[in-house]
Amino acid sequence: MKIYLDNSATTYPKPEEVYTSVFNYMKNIGANPGRGGYANALEGDRIIYNCREALMKLFNFDKLENVIFTANITQSLNIVLKNVIKDGWHVITSSMEHNSVLRPLSTLKETKNIDLDIIECSADGVINVEDFRNAIKPNTKLVALTHASNVIGSIQPLEEIGKICREKNIYFVIDSAQSAGAIPVDFYKIGCNALTFTGHKSLLGPQGIGGFLIDDALNKEALPFIEGGTGSLSQSIVQPDFLPDKFESGTLNAPGIAGLLSGINYIMKEGITAIQEKEQELCQHFINELLNIPSIKVYGFKDAALRTPTISINSSKINNAELGFILDREYGIMSRTGLHCAPLAHKTMGTFPEGTLRFSIGPFNDKKDINYALHALNSIIKGCD
């Protein structure tokens, strides 16, 4: 028996149509979009166009050409942060960030002499809005925040922070790796300037595809990240300055984009609210039962409505790494142990350096999966007595 509870790392399984779309592109289309006028290349163009449209609809965005494809959200964050932030800027982020935000900002602090503030969040993983407001300086130019924690699922008050950013003319960049596809994400309601996304988590697409949505104001600050062939202005040795070509040099992952389009279409068909409600119900059941196991500590909010379905635990009777190993080896339960590429989050939670055992629920899990995991945890912990 195999139970997959590591959906925060990547969702599995995918909707059947995602597999079909990737295979169909590779076997029956195959051409390089934007690099030919023949039928198969134009079919590739159509799929990419449709995926940009689907992303606009999903995130309530309204500029097709400002939807950019990359290899993953890490690349998206590096493009947006490293090619926007200037010398002397004050930048604000939080202690709940993934290293995909923290590492680029740490490098910029050394190479561009930026002033960086990392605001300490609560033990439940939420930034205090007044702490944020008090951290703003005259030279504060950009804020970068995750929407939801990849460790405990805590959801940040982005709308309140976005409103302050607009009032203060501060650029606002969002990491939606854990929220896009799992909870509603609205570009304009949040009030951000750039929203980065990855395809292979709750958007249910394959690995190797991500991107970002960027407004015109932030785009004016940004330089190209990778320069090369775009299929446009081929007579010029200078990178085009118009979107999306400014950021999309080289061959796009067209099979990945085809799979991502099918993943988004599945979400739109099922309804993101319906997916969220199902996952919340499973998450709440899991948390409630975990709280009945005396030796287990559950981190973060105990109300599933305040988080995405990502649950971190530790046991006083067994190390989380050993517990995760036994779950896999003896029960076929796939989870994740350690620091989850978010060391400051674990310091905030008080779980550094050992980390936690993380379970993350996806749209294809059911109550039987959760009950089996609970049975396994109970059995292992009783065996430690």
Tab-separated table of C-alpha atoms in Angstrom, residues 18-359:
chain	number	residue	atom	x	y	z
A	18	VAL	CA	-2.318	16.287	-17.496
A	19	TYR	CA	-0.413	13.112	-18.412
A	20	THR	CA	-2.295	12.887	-21.696
A	21	SER	CA	-1.508	16.501	-22.645
A	22	VAL	CA	2.222	16.202	-21.964
A	23	PHE	CA	2.489	12.955	-23.914
A	24	ASN	CA	0.324	14.254	-26.760
A	25	TYR	CA	2.507	17.339	-27.185
A	26	MET	CA	5.707	15.340	-27.292
A	27	LYS	CA	4.348	12.612	-29.590
A	28	ASN	CA	1.904	14.404	-31.877
A	29	ILE	CA	2.909	18.097	-31.921
A	30	GLY	CA	6.597	18.264	-31.062
A	31	ALA	CA	7.333	21.599	-32.710
A	32	ASN	CA	9.001	24.603	-31.101
A	33	PRO	CA	6.385	27.353	-30.554
A	34	GLY	CA	7.231	30.753	-32.002
A	35	ARG	CA	9.881	29.287	-34.281
A	36	GLY	CA	7.871	28.310	-37.344
A	37	GLY	CA	4.790	29.095	-39.426
A	38	TYR	CA	3.756	25.508	-40.079
A	39	ALA	CA	0.744	23.841	-38.495
A	40	ASN	CA	2.427	22.055	-35.602
A	41	ALA	CA	4.365	25.138	-34.506
A	42	LEU	CA	1.160	27.185	-34.653
A	43	GLU	CA	-0.606	24.531	-32.560
A	44	GLY	CA	2.148	24.983	-29.974
A	45	ASP	CA	1.564	28.751	-30.097
A	46	ARG	CA	-2.144	28.188	-29.498
A	47	ILE	CA	-1.534	26.015	-26.411
A	48	ILE	CA	0.827	28.598	-24.906
A	49	TYR	CA	-1.647	31.397	-25.618
A	50	ASN	CA	-4.466	29.390	-24.022
A	51	CYS	CA	-2.346	28.701	-20.938
A	52	ARG	CA	-1.587	32.412	-20.518
A	53	GLU	CA	-5.326	33.077	-20.745
A	54	ALA	CA	-6.096	30.356	-18.191
A	55	LEU	CA	-3.558	31.827	-15.759
A	56	MET	CA	-5.085	35.287	-16.226
A	57	LYS	CA	-8.518	33.915	-15.405
A	58	LEU	CA	-7.261	31.920	-12.414
A	59	PHE	CA	-5.454	34.900	-10.861
A	60	ASN	CA	-7.892	37.623	-12.021
A	61	PHE	CA	-5.244	39.334	-14.139
A	62	ASP	CA	-5.860	41.315	-17.324
A	63	LYS	CA	-2.665	41.612	-19.412
A	64	LEU	CA	-1.928	38.528	-21.492
A	65	GLU	CA	1.572	39.597	-22.545
A	66	ASN	CA	2.518	40.163	-18.881
A	67	VAL	CA	2.142	36.464	-18.097
A	68	ILE	CA	5.670	35.055	-18.245
A	69	PHE	CA	6.772	31.413	-18.327
A	70	THR	CA	9.904	30.165	-16.560
A	71	ALA	CA	11.270	26.785	-15.496
A	72	ASN	CA	9.969	27.049	-11.924
A	73	ILE	CA	9.043	29.531	-9.209
A	74	THR	CA	12.627	29.691	-7.939
A	75	GLN	CA	13.701	31.053	-11.311
A	76	SER	CA	10.722	33.423	-11.289
A	77	LEU	CA	11.683	34.842	-7.886
A	78	ASN	CA	15.306	35.242	-8.919
A	79	ILE	CA	14.256	37.135	-12.057
A	80	VAL	CA	11.890	39.441	-10.211
A	81	LEU	CA	14.145	40.115	-7.236
A	82	LYS	CA	17.631	40.205	-8.745
A	83	ASN	CA	16.655	42.205	-11.813
A	84	VAL	CA	14.480	44.768	-10.048
A	85	ILE	CA	16.129	45.608	-6.719
A	86	LYS	CA	18.626	48.471	-6.877
A	87	ASP	CA	21.528	49.639	-4.724
A	88	GLY	CA	20.384	51.355	-1.552
A	89	TRP	CA	16.849	49.933	-1.580
A	90	HIS	CA	15.281	48.842	1.691
A	91	VAL	CA	13.536	45.485	1.255
A	92	ILE	CA	11.181	43.757	3.698
A	93	THR	CA	10.429	40.046	3.954
A	94	SER	CA	9.384	37.639	6.722
A	95	SER	CA	10.851	34.841	8.794
A	96	MET	CA	8.459	32.321	7.179
A	97	GLU	CA	10.008	32.539	3.736
A	98	HIS	CA	11.385	29.674	1.669
A	99	ASN	CA	15.035	29.859	0.671
A	100	SER	CA	13.866	30.794	-2.836
A	101	VAL	CA	13.216	34.241	-1.367
A	102	LEU	CA	15.792	34.336	1.416
A	103	ARG	CA	18.834	33.297	-0.616
A	104	PRO	CA	18.435	35.797	-3.475
A	105	LEU	CA	17.819	38.581	-0.957
A	106	SER	CA	20.835	37.524	1.106
A	107	THR	CA	22.989	37.649	-2.024
A	108	LEU	CA	21.620	41.073	-2.950
A	109	LYS	CA	22.398	42.322	0.541
A	110	GLU	CA	26.053	41.550	-0.150
A	111	THR	CA	26.304	42.429	-3.842
A	112	LYS	CA	24.008	45.445	-4.114
A	113	ASN	CA	24.286	46.780	-0.590
A	114	ILE	CA	20.556	46.624	0.057
A	115	ASP	CA	19.030	47.194	3.466
A	116	LEU	CA	17.123	43.997	4.354
A	117	ASP	CA	14.622	43.552	7.180
A	118	ILE	CA	13.310	40.053	7.966
A	119	ILE	CA	10.256	40.521	10.183
A	120	GLU	CA	9.802	37.864	12.830
A	121	CYS	CA	6.402	36.178	12.559
A	122	SER	CA	4.319	34.658	15.336
A	123	ALA	CA	4.886	31.038	16.346
A	124	ASP	CA	1.836	30.248	14.191
A	125	GLY	CA	3.659	31.700	11.211
A	126	VAL	CA	1.838	34.977	10.580
A	127	ILE	CA	3.339	38.422	10.145
A	128	ASN	CA	1.937	41.164	12.371
A	129	VAL	CA	0.657	43.990	10.170
A	130	GLU	CA	1.716	46.662	12.672
A	131	ASP	CA	5.216	45.179	12.834
A	132	PHE	CA	5.284	45.456	9.057
A	133	ARG	CA	4.051	49.034	9.080
A	134	ASN	CA	6.654	49.992	11.681
A	135	ALA	CA	9.445	48.438	9.614
A	136	ILE	CA	8.838	50.760	6.646
A	137	LYS	CA	11.568	53.342	6.053
A	138	PRO	CA	11.871	56.265	3.631
A	139	ASN	CA	13.915	54.055	1.272
A	140	THR	CA	11.606	51.004	1.483
A	141	LYS	CA	11.046	50.055	-2.153
A	142	LEU	CA	10.016	46.385	-2.216
A	143	VAL	CA	8.289	43.750	-0.085
A	144	ALA	CA	8.538	40.024	-0.864
A	145	LEU	CA	6.272	37.588	0.976
A	146	THR	CA	5.047	34.044	0.679
A	147	HIS	CA	1.274	33.685	0.550
A	148	ALA	CA	1.229	30.463	2.576
A	149	SER	CA	3.941	28.666	4.516
A	150	ASN	CA	5.390	25.466	3.086
A	151	VAL	CA	5.990	24.244	6.661
A	152	ILE	CA	2.752	24.914	8.577
A	153	GLY	CA	0.416	26.322	5.939
A	154	SER	CA	-0.107	29.683	7.671
A	155	ILE	CA	-1.724	32.237	5.354
A	156	GLN	CA	-0.348	35.772	5.431
A	157	PRO	CA	-2.629	38.868	5.551
A	158	LEU	CA	-1.596	39.913	2.059
A	159	GLU	CA	-4.528	42.207	1.335
A	160	GLU	CA	-3.755	44.381	4.359
A	161	ILE	CA	-0.077	44.507	3.507
A	162	GLY	CA	-0.832	45.162	-0.154
A	163	LYS	CA	-2.990	48.135	0.797
A	164	ILE	CA	-0.142	49.619	2.832
A	165	CYS	CA	2.287	49.025	-0.037
A	166	ARG	CA	0.012	50.896	-2.447
A	167	GLU	CA	-0.326	53.805	-0.009
A	168	LYS	CA	3.467	54.006	0.362
A	169	ASN	CA	4.339	53.316	-3.318
A	170	ILE	CA	6.216	50.135	-2.391
A	171	TYR	CA	6.520	47.246	-4.851
A	172	PHE	CA	4.899	44.034	-3.602
A	173	VAL	CA	6.076	40.593	-4.807
A	174	ILE	CA	4.237	37.377	-3.900
A	175	ASP	CA	5.466	33.783	-3.704
A	176	SER	CA	2.353	31.703	-4.394
A	177	ALA	CA	4.069	28.298	-4.451
A	178	GLN	CA	1.816	26.915	-1.700
A	179	SER	CA	-1.364	28.861	-2.406
A	180	ALA	CA	-1.943	28.895	-6.172
A	181	GLY	CA	-4.513	26.216	-6.926
A	182	ALA	CA	-5.136	25.461	-3.240
A	183	ILE	CA	-6.893	28.684	-2.213
A	184	PRO	CA	-8.216	31.644	-4.234
A	185	VAL	CA	-5.419	33.997	-5.329
A	186	ASP	CA	-6.468	37.353	-6.817
A	187	PHE	CA	-3.712	39.570	-8.246
A	188	TYR	CA	-5.565	42.849	-7.859
A	189	LYS	CA	-7.313	42.018	-4.590
A	190	ILE	CA	-3.913	41.308	-3.039
A	191	GLY	CA	-2.569	44.493	-4.586
A	192	CYS	CA	0.745	43.024	-5.687
A	193	ASN	CA	3.039	44.053	-8.532
A	194	ALA	CA	4.299	40.560	-9.299
A	195	LEU	CA	2.866	37.151	-8.516
A	196	THR	CA	5.220	34.207	-8.970
A	197	PHE	CA	3.827	30.688	-9.414
A	198	THR	CA	4.912	27.113	-9.954
A	199	GLY	CA	3.069	24.590	-12.057
A	200	HIS	CA	3.807	21.317	-10.301
A	201	LYS	CA	2.254	21.889	-6.867
A	202	SER	CA	-1.438	22.749	-6.431
A	203	LEU	CA	-1.788	23.879	-10.046
A	204	LEU	CA	-1.480	20.120	-10.758
A	205	GLY	CA	0.893	20.465	-13.710
A	206	PRO	CA	4.214	18.692	-14.345
A	207	GLN	CA	7.582	19.676	-12.924
A	208	GLY	CA	9.767	22.081	-14.881
A	209	ILE	CA	7.212	24.806	-15.548
A	210	GLY	CA	6.514	27.999	-13.609
A	211	GLY	CA	6.265	31.698	-14.212
A	212	PHE	CA	5.140	35.068	-12.981
A	213	LEU	CA	2.588	37.793	-13.631
A	214	ILE	CA	4.014	41.308	-13.547
A	215	ASP	CA	2.384	44.715	-13.812
A	216	ASP	CA	3.750	47.479	-16.027
A	217	ALA	CA	5.144	49.514	-13.141
A	218	LEU	CA	7.438	46.762	-11.878
A	219	ASN	CA	8.309	45.669	-15.399
A	220	LYS	CA	9.783	49.127	-16.038
A	221	GLU	CA	12.221	48.507	-13.167
A	222	ALA	CA	13.197	45.025	-14.352
A	223	LEU	CA	16.059	44.014	-16.602
A	224	PRO	CA	16.053	40.836	-18.723
A	225	PHE	CA	17.389	37.790	-16.881
A	226	ILE	CA	18.420	35.516	-19.761
A	227	GLU	CA	19.036	36.929	-23.229
A	228	GLY	CA	18.927	35.028	-26.498
A	229	GLY	CA	16.573	33.786	-29.156
A	230	THR	CA	12.938	34.780	-28.838
A	231	GLY	CA	11.666	34.230	-32.373
A	232	SER	CA	11.075	37.996	-32.579
A	233	LEU	CA	13.274	40.858	-33.855
A	234	SER	CA	15.752	38.263	-35.071
A	235	GLN	CA	17.556	40.941	-37.095
A	236	SER	CA	18.664	42.608	-33.855
A	237	ILE	CA	21.426	41.492	-31.496
A	238	VAL	CA	19.684	43.388	-28.670
A	239	GLN	CA	17.116	41.652	-26.451
A	240	PRO	CA	13.510	42.782	-27.148
A	241	ASP	CA	12.124	45.093	-24.464
A	242	PHE	CA	8.474	44.080	-24.883
A	243	LEU	CA	6.660	41.328	-23.000
A	244	PRO	CA	6.678	38.391	-22.813
A	245	ASP	CA	9.784	38.184	-25.047
A	246	LYS	CA	11.851	40.324	-22.655
A	247	PHE	CA	11.914	37.426	-20.170
A	248	GLU	CA	11.329	34.385	-22.407
A	249	SER	CA	14.565	33.641	-24.240
A	250	GLY	CA	15.225	30.147	-25.527
A	251	THR	CA	12.900	27.225	-25.982
A	252	LEU	CA	9.869	27.173	-23.709
A	253	ASN	CA	8.835	23.948	-21.996
A	254	ALA	CA	5.877	23.482	-24.332
A	255	PRO	CA	4.962	19.964	-23.101
A	256	GLY	CA	5.043	21.319	-19.543
A	257	ILE	CA	2.842	24.266	-20.517
A	258	ALA	CA	0.381	21.881	-22.167
A	259	GLY	CA	0.265	19.866	-18.936
A	260	LEU	CA	-0.112	23.016	-16.840
A	261	LEU	CA	-3.032	24.147	-19.007
A	262	SER	CA	-4.776	20.831	-18.368
A	263	GLY	CA	-4.094	21.144	-14.630
A	264	ILE	CA	-5.627	24.622	-14.512
A	265	ASN	CA	-8.588	23.510	-16.596
A	266	TYR	CA	-9.178	20.688	-14.105
A	267	ILE	CA	-9.116	23.173	-11.202
A	268	MET	CA	-11.530	25.514	-12.978
A	269	LYS	CA	-13.858	22.615	-13.772
A	270	GLU	CA	-13.862	21.246	-10.201
A	271	GLY	CA	-13.924	24.721	-8.654
A	272	ILE	CA	-11.112	26.005	-6.469
A	273	THR	CA	-13.498	26.549	-3.553
A	274	ALA	CA	-14.651	22.932	-3.736
A	275	ILE	CA	-11.035	21.727	-3.767
A	276	GLN	CA	-10.208	24.001	-0.826
A	277	GLU	CA	-13.200	22.814	1.205
A	278	LYS	CA	-12.380	19.139	0.658
A	279	GLU	CA	-8.755	19.618	1.665
A	280	GLN	CA	-9.748	21.707	4.695
A	281	GLU	CA	-12.088	18.972	5.888
A	282	LEU	CA	-9.334	16.347	5.648
A	283	CYS	CA	-6.845	18.704	7.279
A	284	GLN	CA	-9.174	19.426	10.198
A	285	HIS	CA	-9.838	15.722	10.744
A	286	PHE	CA	-6.101	14.995	10.705
A	287	ILE	CA	-5.304	17.802	13.170
A	288	ASN	CA	-8.142	16.840	15.542
A	289	GLU	CA	-6.950	13.240	15.722
A	290	LEU	CA	-3.271	14.189	16.034
A	291	LEU	CA	-4.149	16.336	19.052
A	292	ASN	CA	-5.462	13.177	20.752
A	293	ILE	CA	-2.000	11.561	20.612
A	294	PRO	CA	-0.275	12.817	23.798
A	295	SER	CA	3.322	12.561	22.573
A	296	ILE	CA	2.698	14.490	19.338
A	297	LYS	CA	2.964	18.252	18.982
A	298	VAL	CA	1.131	19.906	16.093
A	299	TYR	CA	2.569	23.237	14.946
A	300	GLY	CA	0.627	26.208	13.664
A	301	PHE	CA	-3.074	26.967	13.742
A	302	LYS	CA	-5.397	24.174	14.831
A	303	ASP	CA	-8.233	25.626	12.735
A	304	ALA	CA	-7.874	24.332	9.175
A	305	ALA	CA	-9.656	27.420	7.829
A	306	LEU	CA	-6.598	29.503	8.785
A	307	ARG	CA	-4.099	27.432	6.852
A	308	THR	CA	-3.448	25.364	3.770
A	309	PRO	CA	-3.475	21.578	4.403
A	310	THR	CA	0.216	21.383	5.342
A	311	ILE	CA	0.744	19.914	8.806
A	312	SER	CA	4.047	19.726	10.694
A	313	ILE	CA	4.485	17.582	13.774
A	314	ASN	CA	7.089	16.207	16.155
A	315	SER	CA	6.900	13.385	18.685
A	316	SER	CA	8.576	13.377	22.090
A	317	LYS	CA	9.192	9.642	21.699
A	318	ILE	CA	10.949	9.422	18.322
A	319	ASN	CA	13.028	11.668	16.076
A	320	ASN	CA	11.094	13.034	13.091
A	321	ALA	CA	13.630	11.677	10.582
A	322	GLU	CA	13.335	8.164	11.997
A	323	LEU	CA	9.564	8.462	12.183
A	324	GLY	CA	9.362	9.510	8.535
A	325	PHE	CA	11.652	6.634	7.532
A	326	ILE	CA	9.500	4.056	9.324
A	327	LEU	CA	6.316	5.491	7.833
A	328	ASP	CA	7.759	4.986	4.356
A	329	ARG	CA	9.511	1.653	4.877
A	330	GLU	CA	6.863	-0.155	6.925
A	331	TYR	CA	3.615	1.597	5.961
A	332	GLY	CA	4.229	3.032	2.487
A	333	ILE	CA	3.380	6.570	3.649
A	334	MET	CA	5.329	9.295	1.867
A	335	SER	CA	5.928	12.458	3.907
A	336	ARG	CA	8.837	14.863	4.365
A	337	THR	CA	11.187	15.454	7.269
A	338	GLY	CA	13.738	18.132	8.109
A	339	LEU	CA	13.845	21.879	7.513
A	340	HIS	CA	11.899	22.031	4.230
A	341	CYS	CA	14.252	24.695	2.746
A	342	ALA	CA	12.859	27.193	5.274
A	343	PRO	CA	15.372	27.479	8.147
A	344	LEU	CA	14.064	30.761	9.545
A	345	ALA	CA	10.531	29.382	9.653
A	346	HIS	CA	11.763	26.571	11.874
A	347	LYS	CA	13.586	29.058	14.089
A	348	THR	CA	10.311	30.986	14.383
A	349	MET	CA	8.465	27.778	15.299
A	350	GLY	CA	11.171	26.630	17.722
A	351	THR	CA	11.978	23.514	15.675
A	352	PHE	CA	15.456	24.427	14.415
A	353	PRO	CA	17.742	22.573	13.680
A	354	GLU	CA	15.891	19.250	13.850
A	355	GLY	CA	12.905	20.416	11.826
A	356	THR	CA	9.606	18.555	11.690
A	357	LEU	CA	7.751	15.719	10.027
A	358	ARG	CA	5.452	17.283	7.443
A	359	PHE	CA	2.275	15.853	5.955
